[in-house]
Short mmCIF file of C-alpha atoms in Angstrom, two decimals:
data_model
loop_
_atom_site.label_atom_id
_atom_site.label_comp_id
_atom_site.label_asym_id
_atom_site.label_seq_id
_atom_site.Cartn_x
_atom_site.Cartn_y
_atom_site.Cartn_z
CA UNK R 24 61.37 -82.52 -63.28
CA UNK R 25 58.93 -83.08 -66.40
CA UNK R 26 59.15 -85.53 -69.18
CA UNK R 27 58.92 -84.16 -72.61
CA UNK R 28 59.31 -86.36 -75.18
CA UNK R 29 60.11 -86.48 -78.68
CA UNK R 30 60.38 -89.75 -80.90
CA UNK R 31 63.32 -91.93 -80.04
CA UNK R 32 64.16 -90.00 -77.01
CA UNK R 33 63.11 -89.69 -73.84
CA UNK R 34 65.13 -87.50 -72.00
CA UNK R 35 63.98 -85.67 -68.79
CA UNK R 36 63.81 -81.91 -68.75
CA UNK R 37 64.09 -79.45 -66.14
CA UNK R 38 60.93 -77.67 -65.55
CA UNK R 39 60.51 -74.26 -64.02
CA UNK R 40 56.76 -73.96 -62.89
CA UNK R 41 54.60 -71.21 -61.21
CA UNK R 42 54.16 -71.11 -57.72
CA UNK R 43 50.38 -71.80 -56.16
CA UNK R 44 51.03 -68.14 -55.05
CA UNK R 45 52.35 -66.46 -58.19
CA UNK R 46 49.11 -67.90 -59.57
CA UNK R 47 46.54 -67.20 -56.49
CA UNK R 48 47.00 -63.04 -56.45
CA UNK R 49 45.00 -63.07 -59.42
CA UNK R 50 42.48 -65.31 -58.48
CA UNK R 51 39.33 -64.73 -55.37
CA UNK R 52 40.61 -66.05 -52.17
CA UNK R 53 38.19 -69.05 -51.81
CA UNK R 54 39.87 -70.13 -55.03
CA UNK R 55 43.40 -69.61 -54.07
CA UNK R 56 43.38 -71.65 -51.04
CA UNK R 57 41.86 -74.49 -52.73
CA UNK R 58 44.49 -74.50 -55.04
CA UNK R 59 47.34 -74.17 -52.63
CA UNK R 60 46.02 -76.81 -50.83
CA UNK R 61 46.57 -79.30 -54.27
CA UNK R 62 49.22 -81.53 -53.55
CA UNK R 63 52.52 -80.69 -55.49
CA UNK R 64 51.94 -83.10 -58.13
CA UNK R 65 48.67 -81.75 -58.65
CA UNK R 66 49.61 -78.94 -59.39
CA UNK R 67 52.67 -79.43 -61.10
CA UNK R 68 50.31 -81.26 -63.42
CA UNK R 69 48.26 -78.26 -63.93
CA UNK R 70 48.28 -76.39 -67.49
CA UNK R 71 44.89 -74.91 -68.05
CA UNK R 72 42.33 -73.44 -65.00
CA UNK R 73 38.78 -72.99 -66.39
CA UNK R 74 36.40 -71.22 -64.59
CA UNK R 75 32.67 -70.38 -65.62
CA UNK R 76 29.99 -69.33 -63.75
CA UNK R 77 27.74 -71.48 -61.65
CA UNK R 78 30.20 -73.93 -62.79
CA UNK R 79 32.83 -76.28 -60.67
CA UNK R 80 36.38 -75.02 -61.06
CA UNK R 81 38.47 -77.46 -64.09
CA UNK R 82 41.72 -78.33 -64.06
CA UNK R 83 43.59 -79.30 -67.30
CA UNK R 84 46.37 -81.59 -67.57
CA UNK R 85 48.42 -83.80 -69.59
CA UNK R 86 45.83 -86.92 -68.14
CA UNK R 87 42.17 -84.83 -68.71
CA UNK R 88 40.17 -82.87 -66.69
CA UNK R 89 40.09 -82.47 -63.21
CA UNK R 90 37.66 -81.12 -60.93
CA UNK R 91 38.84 -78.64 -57.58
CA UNK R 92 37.66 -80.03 -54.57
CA UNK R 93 36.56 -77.21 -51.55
CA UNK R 94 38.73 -78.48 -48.87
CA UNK R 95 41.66 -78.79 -51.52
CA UNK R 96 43.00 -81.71 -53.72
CA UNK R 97 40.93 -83.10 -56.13
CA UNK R 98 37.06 -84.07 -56.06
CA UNK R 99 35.87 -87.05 -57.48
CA UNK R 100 32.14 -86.41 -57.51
CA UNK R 101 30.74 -82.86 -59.19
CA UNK R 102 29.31 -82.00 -55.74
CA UNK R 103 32.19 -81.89 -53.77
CA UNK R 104 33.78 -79.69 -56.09
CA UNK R 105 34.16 -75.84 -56.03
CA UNK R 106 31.67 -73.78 -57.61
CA UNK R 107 32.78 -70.15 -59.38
CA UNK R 108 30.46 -67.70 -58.93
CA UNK R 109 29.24 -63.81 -60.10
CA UNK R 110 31.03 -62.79 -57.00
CA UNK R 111 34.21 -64.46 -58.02
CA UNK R 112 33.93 -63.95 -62.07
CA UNK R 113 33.75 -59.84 -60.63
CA UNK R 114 36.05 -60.53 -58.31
CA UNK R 115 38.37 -61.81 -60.96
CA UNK R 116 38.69 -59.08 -63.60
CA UNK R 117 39.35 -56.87 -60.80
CA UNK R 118 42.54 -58.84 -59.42
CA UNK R 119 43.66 -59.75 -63.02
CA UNK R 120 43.69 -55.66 -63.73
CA UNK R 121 44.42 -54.50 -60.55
CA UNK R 122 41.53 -52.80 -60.65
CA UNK R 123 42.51 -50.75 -63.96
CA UNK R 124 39.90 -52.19 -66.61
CA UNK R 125 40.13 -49.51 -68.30
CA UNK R 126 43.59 -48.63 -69.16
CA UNK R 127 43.93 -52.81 -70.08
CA UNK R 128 40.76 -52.28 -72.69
CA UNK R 129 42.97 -52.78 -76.03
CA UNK R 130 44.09 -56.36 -74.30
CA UNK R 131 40.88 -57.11 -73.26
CA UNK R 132 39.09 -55.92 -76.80
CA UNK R 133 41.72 -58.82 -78.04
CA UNK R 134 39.94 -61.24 -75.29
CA UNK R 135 42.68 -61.79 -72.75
CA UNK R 136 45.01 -60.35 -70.82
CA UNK R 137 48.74 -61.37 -70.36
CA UNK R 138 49.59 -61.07 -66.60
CA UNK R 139 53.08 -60.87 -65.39
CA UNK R 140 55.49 -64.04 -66.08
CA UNK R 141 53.68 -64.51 -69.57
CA UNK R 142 50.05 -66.48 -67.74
CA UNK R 143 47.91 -65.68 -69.91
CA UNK R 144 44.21 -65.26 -69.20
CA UNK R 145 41.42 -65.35 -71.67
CA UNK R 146 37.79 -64.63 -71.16
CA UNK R 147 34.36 -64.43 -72.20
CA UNK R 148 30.55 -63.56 -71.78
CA UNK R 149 28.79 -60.08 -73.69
CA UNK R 150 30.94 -58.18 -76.68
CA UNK R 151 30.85 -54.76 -76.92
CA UNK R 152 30.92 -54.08 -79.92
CA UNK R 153 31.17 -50.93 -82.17
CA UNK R 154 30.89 -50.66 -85.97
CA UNK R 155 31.20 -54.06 -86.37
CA UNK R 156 34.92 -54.43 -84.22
CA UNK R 157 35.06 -56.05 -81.16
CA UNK R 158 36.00 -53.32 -78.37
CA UNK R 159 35.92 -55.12 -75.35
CA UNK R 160 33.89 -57.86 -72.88
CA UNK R 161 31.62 -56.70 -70.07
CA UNK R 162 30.04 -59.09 -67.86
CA UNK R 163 32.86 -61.49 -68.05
CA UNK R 164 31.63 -65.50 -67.26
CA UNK R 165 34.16 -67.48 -68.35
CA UNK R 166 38.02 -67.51 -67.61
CA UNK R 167 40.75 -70.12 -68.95
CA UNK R 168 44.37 -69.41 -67.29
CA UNK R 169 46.75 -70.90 -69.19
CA UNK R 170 49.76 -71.35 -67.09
CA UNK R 171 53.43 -70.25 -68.48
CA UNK R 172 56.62 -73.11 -67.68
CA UNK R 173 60.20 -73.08 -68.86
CA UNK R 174 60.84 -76.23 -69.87
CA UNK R 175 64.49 -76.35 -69.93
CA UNK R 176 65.67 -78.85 -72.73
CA UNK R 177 62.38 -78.76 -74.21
CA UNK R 178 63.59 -77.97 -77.82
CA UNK R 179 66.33 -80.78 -77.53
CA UNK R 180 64.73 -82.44 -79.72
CA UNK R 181 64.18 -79.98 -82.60
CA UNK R 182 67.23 -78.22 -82.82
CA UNK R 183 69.30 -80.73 -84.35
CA UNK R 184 66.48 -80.20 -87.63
CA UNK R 185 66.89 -75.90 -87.54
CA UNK R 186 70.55 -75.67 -88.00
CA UNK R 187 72.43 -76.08 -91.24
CA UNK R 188 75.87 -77.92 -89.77
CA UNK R 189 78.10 -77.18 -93.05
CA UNK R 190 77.24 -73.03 -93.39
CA UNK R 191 76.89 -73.01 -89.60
CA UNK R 192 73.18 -71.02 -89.76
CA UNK R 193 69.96 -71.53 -88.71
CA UNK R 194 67.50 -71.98 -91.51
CA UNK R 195 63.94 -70.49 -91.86
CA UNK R 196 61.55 -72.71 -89.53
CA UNK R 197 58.03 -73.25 -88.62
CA UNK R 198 56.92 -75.25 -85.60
CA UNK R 199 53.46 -76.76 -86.36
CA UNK R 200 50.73 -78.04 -83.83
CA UNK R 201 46.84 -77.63 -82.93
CA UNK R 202 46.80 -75.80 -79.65
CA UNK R 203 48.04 -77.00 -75.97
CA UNK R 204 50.63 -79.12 -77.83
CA UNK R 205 54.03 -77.12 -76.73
CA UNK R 206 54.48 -75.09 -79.65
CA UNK R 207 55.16 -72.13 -77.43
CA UNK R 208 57.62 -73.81 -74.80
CA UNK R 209 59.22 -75.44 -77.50
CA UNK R 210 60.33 -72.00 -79.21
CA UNK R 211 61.01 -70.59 -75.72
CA UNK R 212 63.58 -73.07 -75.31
CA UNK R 213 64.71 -73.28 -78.63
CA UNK R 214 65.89 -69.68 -78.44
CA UNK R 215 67.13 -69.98 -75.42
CA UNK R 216 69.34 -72.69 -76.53
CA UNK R 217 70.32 -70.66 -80.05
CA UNK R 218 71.00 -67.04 -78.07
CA UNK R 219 73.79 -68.72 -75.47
CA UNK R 220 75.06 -72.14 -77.79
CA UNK R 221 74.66 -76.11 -78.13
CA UNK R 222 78.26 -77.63 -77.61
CA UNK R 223 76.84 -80.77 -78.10
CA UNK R 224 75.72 -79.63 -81.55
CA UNK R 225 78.64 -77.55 -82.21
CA UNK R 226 76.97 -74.08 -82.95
CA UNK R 227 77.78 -70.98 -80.90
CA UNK R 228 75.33 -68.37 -80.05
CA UNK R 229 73.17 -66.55 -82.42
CA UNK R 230 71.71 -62.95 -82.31
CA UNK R 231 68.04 -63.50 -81.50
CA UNK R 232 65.30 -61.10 -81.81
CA UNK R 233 62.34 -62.01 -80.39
CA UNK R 234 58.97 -60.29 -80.83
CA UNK R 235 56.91 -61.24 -78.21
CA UNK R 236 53.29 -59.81 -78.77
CA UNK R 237 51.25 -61.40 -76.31
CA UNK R 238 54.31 -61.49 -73.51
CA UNK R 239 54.01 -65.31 -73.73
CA UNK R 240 57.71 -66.40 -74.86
CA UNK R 241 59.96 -63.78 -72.71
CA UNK R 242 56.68 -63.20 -70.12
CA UNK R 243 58.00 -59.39 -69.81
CA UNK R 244 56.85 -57.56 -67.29
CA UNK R 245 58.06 -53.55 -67.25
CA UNK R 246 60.16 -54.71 -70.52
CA UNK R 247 62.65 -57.30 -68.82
CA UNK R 248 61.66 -60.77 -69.48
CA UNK R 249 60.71 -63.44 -66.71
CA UNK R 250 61.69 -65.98 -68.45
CA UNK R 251 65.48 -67.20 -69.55
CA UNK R 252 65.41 -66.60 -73.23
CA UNK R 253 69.17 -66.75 -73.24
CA UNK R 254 72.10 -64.21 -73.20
CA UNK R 255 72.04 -62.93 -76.56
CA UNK R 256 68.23 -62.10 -77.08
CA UNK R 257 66.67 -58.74 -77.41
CA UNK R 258 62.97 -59.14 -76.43
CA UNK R 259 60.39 -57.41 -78.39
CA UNK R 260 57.30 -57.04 -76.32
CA UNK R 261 53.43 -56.49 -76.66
CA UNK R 262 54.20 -55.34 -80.24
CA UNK R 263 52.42 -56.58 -83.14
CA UNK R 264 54.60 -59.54 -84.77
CA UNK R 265 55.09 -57.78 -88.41
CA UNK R 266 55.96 -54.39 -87.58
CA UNK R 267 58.34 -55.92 -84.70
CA UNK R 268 59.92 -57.99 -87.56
CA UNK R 269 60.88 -55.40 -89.45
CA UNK R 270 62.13 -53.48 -86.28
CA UNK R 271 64.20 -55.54 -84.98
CA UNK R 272 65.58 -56.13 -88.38
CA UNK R 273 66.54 -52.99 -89.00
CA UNK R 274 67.54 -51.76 -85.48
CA UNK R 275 69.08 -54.75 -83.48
CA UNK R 276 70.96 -56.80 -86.77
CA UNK R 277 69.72 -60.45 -85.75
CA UNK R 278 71.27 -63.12 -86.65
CA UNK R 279 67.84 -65.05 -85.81
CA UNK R 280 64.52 -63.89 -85.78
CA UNK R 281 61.74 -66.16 -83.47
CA UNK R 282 58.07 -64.91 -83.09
CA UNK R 283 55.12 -66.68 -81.89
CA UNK R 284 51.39 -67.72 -83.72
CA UNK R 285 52.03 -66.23 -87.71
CA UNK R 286 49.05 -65.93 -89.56
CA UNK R 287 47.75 -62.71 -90.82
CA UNK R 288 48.66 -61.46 -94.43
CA UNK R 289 51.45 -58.51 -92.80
CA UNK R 290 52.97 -61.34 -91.16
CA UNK R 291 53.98 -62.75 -94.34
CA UNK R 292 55.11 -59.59 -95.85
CA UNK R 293 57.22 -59.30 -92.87
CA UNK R 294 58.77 -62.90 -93.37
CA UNK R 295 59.71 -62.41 -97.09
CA UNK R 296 61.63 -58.84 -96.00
CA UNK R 297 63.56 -60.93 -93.42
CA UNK R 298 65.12 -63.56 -95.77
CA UNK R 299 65.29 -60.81 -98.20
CA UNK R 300 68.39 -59.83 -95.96
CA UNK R 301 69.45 -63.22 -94.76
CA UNK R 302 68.05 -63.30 -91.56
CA UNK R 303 66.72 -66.69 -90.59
CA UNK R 304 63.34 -66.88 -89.37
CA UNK R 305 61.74 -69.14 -86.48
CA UNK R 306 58.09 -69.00 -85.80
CA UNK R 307 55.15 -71.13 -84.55
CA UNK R 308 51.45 -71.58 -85.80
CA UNK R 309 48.59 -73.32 -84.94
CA UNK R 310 47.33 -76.40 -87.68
CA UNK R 311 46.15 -79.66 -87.03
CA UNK R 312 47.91 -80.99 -90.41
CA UNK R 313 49.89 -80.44 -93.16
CA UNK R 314 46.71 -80.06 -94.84
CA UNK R 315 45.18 -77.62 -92.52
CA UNK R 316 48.54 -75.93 -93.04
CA UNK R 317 48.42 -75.33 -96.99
CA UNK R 318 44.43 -74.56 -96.98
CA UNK R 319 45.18 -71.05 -95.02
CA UNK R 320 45.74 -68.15 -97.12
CA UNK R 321 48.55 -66.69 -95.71
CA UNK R 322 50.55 -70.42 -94.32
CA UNK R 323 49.75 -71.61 -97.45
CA UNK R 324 51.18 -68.81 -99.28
CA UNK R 325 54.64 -68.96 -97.60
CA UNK R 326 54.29 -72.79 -98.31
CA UNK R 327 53.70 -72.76 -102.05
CA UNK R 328 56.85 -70.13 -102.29
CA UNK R 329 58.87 -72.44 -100.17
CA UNK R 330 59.83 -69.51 -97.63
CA UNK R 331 60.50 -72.19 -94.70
CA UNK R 332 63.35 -74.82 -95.00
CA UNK R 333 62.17 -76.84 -92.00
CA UNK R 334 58.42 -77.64 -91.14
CA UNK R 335 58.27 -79.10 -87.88
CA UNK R 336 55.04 -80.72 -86.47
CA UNK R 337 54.80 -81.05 -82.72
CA UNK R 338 52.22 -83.19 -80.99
CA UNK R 339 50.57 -84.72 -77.75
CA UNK R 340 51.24 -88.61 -78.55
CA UNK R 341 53.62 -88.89 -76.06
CA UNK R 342 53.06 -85.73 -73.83
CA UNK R 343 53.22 -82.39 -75.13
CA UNK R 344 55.89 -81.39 -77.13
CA UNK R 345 56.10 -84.76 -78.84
CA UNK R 346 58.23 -84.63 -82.18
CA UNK R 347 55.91 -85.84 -84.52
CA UNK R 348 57.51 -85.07 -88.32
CA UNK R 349 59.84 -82.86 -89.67
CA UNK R 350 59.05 -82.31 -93.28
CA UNK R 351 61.46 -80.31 -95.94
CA UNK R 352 59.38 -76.93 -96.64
CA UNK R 353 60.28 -77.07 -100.29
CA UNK R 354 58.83 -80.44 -100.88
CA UNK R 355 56.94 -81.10 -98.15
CA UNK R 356 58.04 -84.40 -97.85
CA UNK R 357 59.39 -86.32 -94.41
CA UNK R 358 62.94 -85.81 -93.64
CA UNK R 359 65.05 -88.42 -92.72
CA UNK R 360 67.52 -87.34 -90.77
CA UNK R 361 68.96 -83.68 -89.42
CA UNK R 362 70.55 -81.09 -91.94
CA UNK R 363 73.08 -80.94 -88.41
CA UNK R 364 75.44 -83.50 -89.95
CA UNK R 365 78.62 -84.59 -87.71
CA UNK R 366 77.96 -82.20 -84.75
CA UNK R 367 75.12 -83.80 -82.64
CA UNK R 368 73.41 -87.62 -82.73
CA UNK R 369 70.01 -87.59 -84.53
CA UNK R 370 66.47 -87.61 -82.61
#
């Protein structure tokens, strides 16, 4: 179990979590055992794993950093901790590929990789680059794996604010937060909750498309997704978010459509030609504030025409996924309570 809370409410969710060896094929052997030898709560606690040459092995969680001991568990003093090394950072990129660097160069000219169950693993050290694009990393030095979770019940909180209780809809919705804040487990959930139905709300299910570029949301692997994205969801995957839009609009009839990180000008475009045909839209994007929000071309741009009913801001002040504000996206001011009237108690 895993408590997620949002303002109010503190519920606990069910949380499905990667196993120490889902995680550990990826990853040089010295390095897996350490980490399987973690006690459960360690690792349960575990979001982030940053690893850097000559460097001791980090773990990120809700509570700071954490250092990987050698024999296992946790090390309090730098010494006693597990060192990465060239060996290891070579080792790495061969695992993460299985040993097919080059057929994965368009992922890695993007600077990560999304390995199977939507883990995602970034990375850094020399660019290749060629007329001025980025084409790829050699001599790779630094690795953060972010770690995937279903948190089931996750978007509890939230949904009561997307769905218009009178006309029985979901209205257009953005779910706001800097990064390692929940943004993306939120929206997992949330359309797993909208494709199979809240009786406690009183909404049935919705179509959902979901376009899934970086195989974070539905982690697909072969085109079936790994994750429970619920029963009425067709999954998009490793396409880019605007032309998926319009796909899925125009070959699968959603009811919903939910994408992940907006924020290039064809996004927008993409946006407007949805609620040009009365499909509602849910996505996610990074910002620290409201302000942060409006001074970006293309956020701003959707703000000023009012494109999103609901602005959501999600947070860390209470663990991640913390329901910070909901603001209406045509006034941007605080809402007060749920556009759900009648069918569901208020956060």
């Amino acid at each position: 179990m895993y408590r997620l809370r949002g303002k109010g409410s503190f519920p606990l969710y069910s949380v499905i979590s990667p196993s120490v060896d889902e995680i550990r094929s990826y990853l040089p052997p010295k390095l897996g055992t350490a980490l399987a030898d973690l006690p459960a709560r360690e690792w349960g606690d575990v979001e982030e794993i940053r690893l850097r040459v000559r460097q001791p092995v980090r773990l990120c969680t809700p509570a700071g950093e954490k250092l990987l001991a050698r024999s296992g568990g946790v090390a309090q003093d730098p010494r006693d901790a597990l060192v990465f090394d060239e060996d290891d950072a070579r080792l790495t990129i061969d695992l993460a590929t299985r040993g097919s660097v080059y057929a994965l160069q368009e992922q890695l000219a993007s600077g990560y990789l999304t390995l199977p169950g939507g883990h995602r693993l970034g990375l850094a050290g020399r660019a290749v680059v060629e007329g001025g694009r980025l084409c790829g990393v050699r001599h790779i030095s630094s690795y953060c794996l972010r770690l995937a979770r279903e948190v089931r019940g996750a978007a509890g909180p939230v949904l009561p604010w997307l769905v218009d209780g009178p006309a029985g809809r979901v209205v257009n919705s953005l779910l706001v937060s800097p990064p390692r804040c929940g943004k993306t487990t939120v929206l997992r959930d949330a359309v797993r909750q909208l494709s199979g139905g809240v009786k406690a709300l009183g909404i049935g299910g919705f179509q959902v498309g979901l376009v899934d570029e970086r195989s974070e949301v539905a982690g697909s692997w072969q085109g079936i997704p790994a994750r429970d994205v619920g029963p009425r969801t067709d999954v998009l995957d490793a396409c880019p978010k605007a032309a998926g839009m319009v796909t899925l609009l125009r070959a699968m009839a959603p009811d919903v459509l939910a994408t992940d990180e907006i924020g290039r000008e064809e996004d927008v475009h993409a946006i407007e030609e949805a609620a040009n045909a009365g499909v509602a839209v849910l996505a996610t994007a990074h910002a620290w504030s409201l302000e942060d929000l409006r001074a970006r071309p293309t956020t701003g741009r959707l703000l000023a025409r009012g494109d999103f009913t609901r602005l959501v801001f999600l947070g860390r002040s209470k663990g991640p996924g913390t329901l910070e504000a909901v603001l209406d996206g045509r006034t941007l001011r605080a809402v007060s309570a749920p556009i759900l009237s009648g069918a569901g108690r208020a956060v």
